[in-house]
XYZ file of C-alpha atoms in Angstrom:
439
model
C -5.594 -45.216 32.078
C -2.540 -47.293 33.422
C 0.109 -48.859 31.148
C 2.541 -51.643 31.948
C 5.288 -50.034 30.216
C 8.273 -49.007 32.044
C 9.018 -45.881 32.976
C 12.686 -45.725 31.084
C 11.001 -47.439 28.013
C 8.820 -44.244 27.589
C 11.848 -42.052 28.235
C 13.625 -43.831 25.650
C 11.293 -43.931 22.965
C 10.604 -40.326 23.598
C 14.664 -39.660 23.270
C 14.543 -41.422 19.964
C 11.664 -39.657 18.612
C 12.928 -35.961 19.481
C 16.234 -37.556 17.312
C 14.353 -38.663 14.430
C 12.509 -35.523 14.886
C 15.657 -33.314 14.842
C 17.420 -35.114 11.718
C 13.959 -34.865 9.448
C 13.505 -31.259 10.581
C 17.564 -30.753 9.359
C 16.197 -32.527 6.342
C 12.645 -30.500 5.657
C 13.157 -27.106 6.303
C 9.454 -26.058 7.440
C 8.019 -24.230 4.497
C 6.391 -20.837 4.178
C 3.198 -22.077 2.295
C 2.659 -25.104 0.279
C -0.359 -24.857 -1.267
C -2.721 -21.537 -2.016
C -4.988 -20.378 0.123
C -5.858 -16.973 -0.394
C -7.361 -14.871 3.135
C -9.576 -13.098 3.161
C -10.573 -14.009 -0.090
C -10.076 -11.109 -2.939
C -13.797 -9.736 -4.472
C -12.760 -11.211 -7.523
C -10.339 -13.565 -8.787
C -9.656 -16.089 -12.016
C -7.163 -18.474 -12.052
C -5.274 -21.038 -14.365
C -3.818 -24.240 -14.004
C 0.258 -23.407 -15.698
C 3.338 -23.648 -12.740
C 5.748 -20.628 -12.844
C 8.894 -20.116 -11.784
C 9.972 -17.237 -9.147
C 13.362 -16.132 -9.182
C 14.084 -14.513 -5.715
C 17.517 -13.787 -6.365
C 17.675 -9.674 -8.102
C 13.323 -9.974 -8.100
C 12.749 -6.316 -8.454
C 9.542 -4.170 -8.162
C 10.045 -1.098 -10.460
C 7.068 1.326 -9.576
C 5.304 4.144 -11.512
C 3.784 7.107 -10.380
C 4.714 8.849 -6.968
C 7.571 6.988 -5.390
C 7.482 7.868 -1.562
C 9.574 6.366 1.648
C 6.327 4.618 2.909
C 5.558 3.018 -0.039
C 9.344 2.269 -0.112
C 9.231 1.159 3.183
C 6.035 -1.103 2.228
C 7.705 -3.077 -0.614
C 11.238 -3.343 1.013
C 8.633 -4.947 4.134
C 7.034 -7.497 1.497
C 10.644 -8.081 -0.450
C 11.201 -10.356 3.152
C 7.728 -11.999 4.115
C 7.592 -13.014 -0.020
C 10.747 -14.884 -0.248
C 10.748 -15.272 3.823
C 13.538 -18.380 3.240
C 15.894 -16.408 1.797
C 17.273 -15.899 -1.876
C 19.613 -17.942 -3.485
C 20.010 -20.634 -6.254
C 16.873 -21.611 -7.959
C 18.447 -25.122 -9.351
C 16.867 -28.322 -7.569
C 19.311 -31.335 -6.595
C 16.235 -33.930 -5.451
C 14.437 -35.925 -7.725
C 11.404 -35.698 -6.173
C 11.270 -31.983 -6.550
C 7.863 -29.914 -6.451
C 6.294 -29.458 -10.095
C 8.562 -25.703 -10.788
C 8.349 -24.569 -13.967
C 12.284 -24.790 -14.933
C 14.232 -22.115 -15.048
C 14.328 -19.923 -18.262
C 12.507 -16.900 -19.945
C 9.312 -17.391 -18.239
C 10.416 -17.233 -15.008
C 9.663 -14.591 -12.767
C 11.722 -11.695 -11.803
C 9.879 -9.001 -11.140
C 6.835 -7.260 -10.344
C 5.479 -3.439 -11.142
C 3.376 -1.568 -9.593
C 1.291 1.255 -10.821
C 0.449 3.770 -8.339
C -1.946 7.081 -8.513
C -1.710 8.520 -5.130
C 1.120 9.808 -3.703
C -0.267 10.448 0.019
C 1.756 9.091 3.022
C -1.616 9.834 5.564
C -3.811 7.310 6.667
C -7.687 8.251 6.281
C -11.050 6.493 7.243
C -12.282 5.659 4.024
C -9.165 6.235 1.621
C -9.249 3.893 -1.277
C -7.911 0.729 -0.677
C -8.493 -0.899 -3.760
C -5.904 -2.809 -6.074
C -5.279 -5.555 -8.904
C -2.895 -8.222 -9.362
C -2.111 -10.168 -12.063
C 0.139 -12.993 -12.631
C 1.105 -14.672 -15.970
C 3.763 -15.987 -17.938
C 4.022 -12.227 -19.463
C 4.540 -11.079 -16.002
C 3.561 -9.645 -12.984
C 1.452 -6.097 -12.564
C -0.251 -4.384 -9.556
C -1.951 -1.524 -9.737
C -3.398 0.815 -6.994
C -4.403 4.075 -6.005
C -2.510 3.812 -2.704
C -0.202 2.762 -0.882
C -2.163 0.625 1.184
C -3.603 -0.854 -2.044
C -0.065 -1.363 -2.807
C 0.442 -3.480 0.557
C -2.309 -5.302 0.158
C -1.434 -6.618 -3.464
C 2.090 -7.283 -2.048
C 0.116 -9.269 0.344
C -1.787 -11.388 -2.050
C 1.228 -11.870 -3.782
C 3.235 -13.571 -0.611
C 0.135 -15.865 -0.301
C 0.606 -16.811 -4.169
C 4.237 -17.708 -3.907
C 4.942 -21.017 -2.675
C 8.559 -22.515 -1.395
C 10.566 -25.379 -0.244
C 12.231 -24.050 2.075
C 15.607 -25.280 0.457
C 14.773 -28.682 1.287
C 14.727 -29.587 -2.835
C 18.266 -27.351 -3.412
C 20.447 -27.458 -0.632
C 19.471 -25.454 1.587
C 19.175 -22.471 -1.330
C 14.862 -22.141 -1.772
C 13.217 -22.445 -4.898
C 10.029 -20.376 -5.243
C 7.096 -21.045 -7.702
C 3.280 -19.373 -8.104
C 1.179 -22.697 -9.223
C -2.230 -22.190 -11.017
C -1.184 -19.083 -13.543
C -2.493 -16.979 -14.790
C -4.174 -15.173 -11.664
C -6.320 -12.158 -12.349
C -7.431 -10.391 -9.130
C -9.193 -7.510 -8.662
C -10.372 -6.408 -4.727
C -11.692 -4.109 -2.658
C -12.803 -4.031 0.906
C -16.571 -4.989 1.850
C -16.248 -2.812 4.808
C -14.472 0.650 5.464
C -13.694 -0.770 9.155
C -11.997 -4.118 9.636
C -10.783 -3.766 13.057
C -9.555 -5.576 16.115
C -9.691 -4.115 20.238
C -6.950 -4.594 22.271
C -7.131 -4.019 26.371
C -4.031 -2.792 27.657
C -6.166 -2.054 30.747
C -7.025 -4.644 32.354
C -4.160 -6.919 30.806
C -0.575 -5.019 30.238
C 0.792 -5.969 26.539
C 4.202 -5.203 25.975
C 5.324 -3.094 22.770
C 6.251 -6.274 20.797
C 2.851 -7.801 21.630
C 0.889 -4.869 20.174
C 3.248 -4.963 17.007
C 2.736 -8.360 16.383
C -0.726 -7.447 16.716
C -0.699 -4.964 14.036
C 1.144 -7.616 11.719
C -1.392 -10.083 12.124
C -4.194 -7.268 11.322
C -1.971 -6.197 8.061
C -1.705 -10.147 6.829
C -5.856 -9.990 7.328
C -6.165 -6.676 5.446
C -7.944 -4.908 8.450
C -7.271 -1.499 9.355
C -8.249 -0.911 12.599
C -6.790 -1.231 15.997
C -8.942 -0.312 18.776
C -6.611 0.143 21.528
C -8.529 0.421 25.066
C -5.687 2.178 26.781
C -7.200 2.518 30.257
C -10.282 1.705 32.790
C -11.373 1.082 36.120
C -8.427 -1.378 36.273
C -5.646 0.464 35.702
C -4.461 3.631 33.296
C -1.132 2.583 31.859
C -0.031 6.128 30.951
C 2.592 8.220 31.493
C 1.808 11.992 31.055
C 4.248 15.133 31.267
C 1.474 17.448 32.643
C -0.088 14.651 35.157
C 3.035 12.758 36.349
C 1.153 10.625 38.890
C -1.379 9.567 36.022
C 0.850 6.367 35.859
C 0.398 5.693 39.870
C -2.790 3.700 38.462
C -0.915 1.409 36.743
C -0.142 -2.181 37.492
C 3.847 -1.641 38.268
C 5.721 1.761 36.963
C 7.076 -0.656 33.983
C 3.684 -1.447 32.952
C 2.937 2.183 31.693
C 3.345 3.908 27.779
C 4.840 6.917 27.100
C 3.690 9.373 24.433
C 6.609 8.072 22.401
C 5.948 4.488 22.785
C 2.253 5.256 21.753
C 3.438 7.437 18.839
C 6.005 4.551 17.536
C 3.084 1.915 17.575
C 1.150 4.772 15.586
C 3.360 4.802 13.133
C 4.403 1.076 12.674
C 0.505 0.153 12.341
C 0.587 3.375 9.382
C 3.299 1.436 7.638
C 0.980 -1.375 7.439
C -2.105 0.023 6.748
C -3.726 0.115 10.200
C -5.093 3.235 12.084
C -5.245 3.675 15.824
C -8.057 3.934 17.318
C -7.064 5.031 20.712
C -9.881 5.010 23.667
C -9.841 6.811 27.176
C -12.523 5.662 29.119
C -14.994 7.875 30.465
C -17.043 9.498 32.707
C -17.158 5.597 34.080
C -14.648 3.534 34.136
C -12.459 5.627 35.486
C -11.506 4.489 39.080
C -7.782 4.041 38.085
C -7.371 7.840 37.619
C -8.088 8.505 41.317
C -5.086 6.174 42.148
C -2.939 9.921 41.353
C -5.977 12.452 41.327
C -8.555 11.079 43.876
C -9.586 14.426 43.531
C -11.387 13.868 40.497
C -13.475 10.663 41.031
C -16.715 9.949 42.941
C -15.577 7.086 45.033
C -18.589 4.568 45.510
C -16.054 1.831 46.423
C -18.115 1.598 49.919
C -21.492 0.947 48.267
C -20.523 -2.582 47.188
C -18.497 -5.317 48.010
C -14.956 -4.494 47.026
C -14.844 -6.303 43.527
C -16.935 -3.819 42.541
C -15.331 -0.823 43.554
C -13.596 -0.782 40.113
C -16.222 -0.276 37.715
C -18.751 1.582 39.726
C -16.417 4.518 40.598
C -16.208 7.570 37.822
C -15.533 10.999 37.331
C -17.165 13.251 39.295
C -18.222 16.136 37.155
C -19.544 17.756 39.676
C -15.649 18.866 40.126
C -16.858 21.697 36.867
C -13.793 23.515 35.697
C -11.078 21.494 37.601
C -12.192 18.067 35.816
C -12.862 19.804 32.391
C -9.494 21.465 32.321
C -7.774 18.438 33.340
C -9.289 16.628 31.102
C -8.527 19.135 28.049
C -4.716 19.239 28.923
C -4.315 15.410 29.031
C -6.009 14.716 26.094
C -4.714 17.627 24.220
C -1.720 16.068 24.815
C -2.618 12.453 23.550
C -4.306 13.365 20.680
C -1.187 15.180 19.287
C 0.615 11.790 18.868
C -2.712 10.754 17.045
C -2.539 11.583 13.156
C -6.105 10.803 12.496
C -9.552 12.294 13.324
C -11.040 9.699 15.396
C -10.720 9.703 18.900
C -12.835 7.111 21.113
C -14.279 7.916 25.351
C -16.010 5.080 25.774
C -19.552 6.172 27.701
C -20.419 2.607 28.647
C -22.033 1.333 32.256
C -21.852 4.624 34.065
C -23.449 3.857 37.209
C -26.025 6.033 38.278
C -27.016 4.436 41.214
C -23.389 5.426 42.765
C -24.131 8.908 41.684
C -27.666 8.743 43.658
C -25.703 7.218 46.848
C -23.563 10.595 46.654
C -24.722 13.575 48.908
C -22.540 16.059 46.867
C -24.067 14.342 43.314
C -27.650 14.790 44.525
C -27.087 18.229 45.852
C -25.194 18.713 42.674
C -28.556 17.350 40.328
C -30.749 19.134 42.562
C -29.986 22.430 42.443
C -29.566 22.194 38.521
C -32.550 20.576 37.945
C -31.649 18.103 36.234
C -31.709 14.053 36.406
C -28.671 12.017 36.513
C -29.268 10.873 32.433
C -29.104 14.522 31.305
C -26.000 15.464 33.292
C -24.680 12.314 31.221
C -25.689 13.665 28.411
C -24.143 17.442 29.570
C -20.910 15.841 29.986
C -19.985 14.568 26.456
C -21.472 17.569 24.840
C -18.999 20.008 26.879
C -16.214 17.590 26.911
C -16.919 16.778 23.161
C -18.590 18.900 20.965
C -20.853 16.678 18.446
C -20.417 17.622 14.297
C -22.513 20.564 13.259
C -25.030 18.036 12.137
C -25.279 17.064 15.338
C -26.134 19.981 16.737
C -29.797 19.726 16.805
C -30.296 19.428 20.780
C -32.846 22.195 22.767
C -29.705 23.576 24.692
C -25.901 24.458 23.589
C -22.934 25.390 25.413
C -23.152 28.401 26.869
C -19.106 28.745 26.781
C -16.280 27.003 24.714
C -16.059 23.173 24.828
C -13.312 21.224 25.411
C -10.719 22.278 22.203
C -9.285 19.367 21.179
C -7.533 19.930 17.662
C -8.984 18.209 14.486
C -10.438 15.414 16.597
C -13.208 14.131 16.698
C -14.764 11.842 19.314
C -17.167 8.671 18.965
C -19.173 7.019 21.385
C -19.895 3.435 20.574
C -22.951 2.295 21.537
C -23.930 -1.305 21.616
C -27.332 -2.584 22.105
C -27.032 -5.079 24.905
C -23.877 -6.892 23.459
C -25.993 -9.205 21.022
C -26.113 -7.305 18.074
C -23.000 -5.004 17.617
C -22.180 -1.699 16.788
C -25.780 0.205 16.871
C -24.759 3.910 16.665
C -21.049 5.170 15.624
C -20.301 8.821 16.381
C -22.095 11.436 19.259
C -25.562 9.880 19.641
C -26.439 10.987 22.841
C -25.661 14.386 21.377
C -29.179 14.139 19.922
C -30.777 13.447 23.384
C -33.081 16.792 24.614
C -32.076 18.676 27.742
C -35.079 19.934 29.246
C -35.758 23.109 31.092
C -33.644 25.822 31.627
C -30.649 24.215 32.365
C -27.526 25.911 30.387
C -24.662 23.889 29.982
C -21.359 25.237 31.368
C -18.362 23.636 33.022
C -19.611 24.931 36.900
């Protein structure tokens, strides 16, 4: 499309705009919320049609029942994002203010909360459950936890509207429209969670926190982080120093405190780590350090492929278990939860089949490349005891890795989601006489 406009007539009008732009934007301060829209929406909720009032200036939460720094920590967090303009005078100088209930004894300054659990730890399936309730008699939230707690609060900042201070001079006035509000909600599902790649696509720190908030404003409570792959392992480890020699640059790498500190800023908001190695496949970027401890099939395709075909090579017995039991030993202890994810997916066995030592390896064990698959998570991770219903068992100690337990998630050809949480494949039958030990 062509246009017989000038050149400098565009500019111009564009210059005037961005002005006009500028001076309204002085003039409307851009608002918090507006109107209500509740997300995700609570399990149940009644509403009314009566305007109230918020006073932000001295609004207080008094709490009963165990008052501990998180849940502190989690109200002095929602004291900002609720009245995110500010506090200040509540007294509108425009005419064409928004329908605020005016000021007087119905306006509300304050909110309690009622809490029954005093626990600080984050657990898969902890009771997340909490009311709210809004009225010209008050405000009242009640939950077992603290994460109910944060997820009132939560509901709450989506129920208070403001101005901004464009209808008092800069100072905001805050109002909840449609009183009275009854809500009472629960979770549908125990895991609401989101996966990250820090893999194949470095995020800084801030990135993964502003991940977690967004999660915590959505009420999930899961972050899958994929910390490494074939691509790259951005990890620095005290026992394995050259661990972080496959990553993309030596700033592109965690350390155990950085991965602690995100551990405990997704706690404060309700959100558990769910941190995944990747393994036996996937695992190419280890080598980068320890090329000791991966089958290298890197010749048997083109070179894009190199990547994902490449694993561990367990054939390495005691040196790869051992390694592998120090460096997670080590990650897991910045982990405060039970759940520990290594991946299992796409292990190639036709790069094991193209390996002399593999086939030799197979061969004189007797065994195919599927069970030594299967002989692999079951020494590196022991399933739950009521797992334990396979024809063969370790014939030494597994892999001790403290309060932790693994999952393998299997998918069934990416179409239909999570099949199978926790050790399937510790179900599958080893055949034969084959013991299972670390040689």
């Amino acid at each position: 499309v062509t246009s017989s406009i000038p050149m400098s007539t565009w500019v111009a009008t564009l210059a005037v705009t961005a002005v006009a732009s500028a001076a309204d934007g002085a003039r409307y301060t851009p608002s918090q919320r507006q109107s209500i829209g509740l997300w995700p929406l609570p399990s149940n909720q009644t509403s009314g049609d009566t305007t109230l009032a918020v006073l932000s200036s001295g609004f207080t939460f008094p709490v009963t029942g165990p008052t501990t720094p998180t849940l502190t920590a989690v109200i002095k967090r929602y004291q900002g994002l609720i009245f995110l303009h500010g506090t200040g005078a509540q007294t509108p100088d425009r005419v064409d203010t928004p329908p605020v209930k005016a000021v007087g004894s119905d306006a509300l300054n304050s909110c309690s909360i009622k809490v029954t659990d005093g626990t600080e730890v984050l657990t898969w399936g902890m009771d997340e459950s909490y009311s709210l309730e809004v009225s010209t008699k008050g405000c009242a939230i009640a939950a077992h936890t603290f994460v109910g707690v944060g997820y009132a609060l939560e509901t709450l900042s989506q129920l208070v509207l403001s101005d901004g201070g464009v209808y008092s001079s800069g100072s905001p006035t805050y109002w909840i429209p449609n009183t009275p509000w009854a809500i009472a909600d629960t979770p549908r599902f125990g895991y609401r969670g989101l996966m990250v790649d820090t893999a194949r696509h470095f995020l800084p720190l801030n990135a993964l926190r502003r991940q977690i908030d967004g999660l915590s404003f959505n009420k999930m409570n899961a972050l899958h982080w994929h910390l490494t792959d074939a691509q790259s392992t951005p990890l620095t480890s005290k026992a394995f120093p050259n661990l972080q020699l496959g990553a993309f640059h030596p700033n592109a790498v965690y350390t155990l405190d950085d991965i602690k500190g995100i551990v405990e800023y997704a706690r404060l908001r309700g959100v558990q780590i769910l941190l995944e190695i990747d393994m036996p496949g996937h695992s190419f970027a280890f080598g980068v350090g320890y090329p000791e401890l991966i089958l290298n099939c890197s010749s048997m395709y083109p070179l894009e492929t190199e990547f994902w075909t490449s694993s561990l090579d367990i054939t390495r017995g005691e040196q790869l278990y051992s390694w592998l039991e120090t460096l997670l030993t080590e990650l897991t202890a910045v982990l405060p939860n039970t759940l520990f994810h290594i991946g299992g997916d796409e292990v190639q066995y036709q790069c094991w089949s193209s390996s002399d030592v593999m086939v030799a390896y197979l061969k004189s064990r007797n065994i195919t490349a599927v069970q030594l698959y299967v002989a692999f998570h079951l020494l590196a991770f022991p399933p739950p005891s009521s797992y334990r219903s396979v024809s063969a068992q370790p014939a030494h100690k597994p892999l001790s890795i403290p309060e932790h337990r693994p999952i393998v998630q299997i998918l069934d050809r990416w179409t239909v989601g999570v099949a199978v949480v926790a050790l399937l494949i510790a179900c599958a039958p080893i055949s034969g006489t084959t013991s299972l030990n670390r040689g």
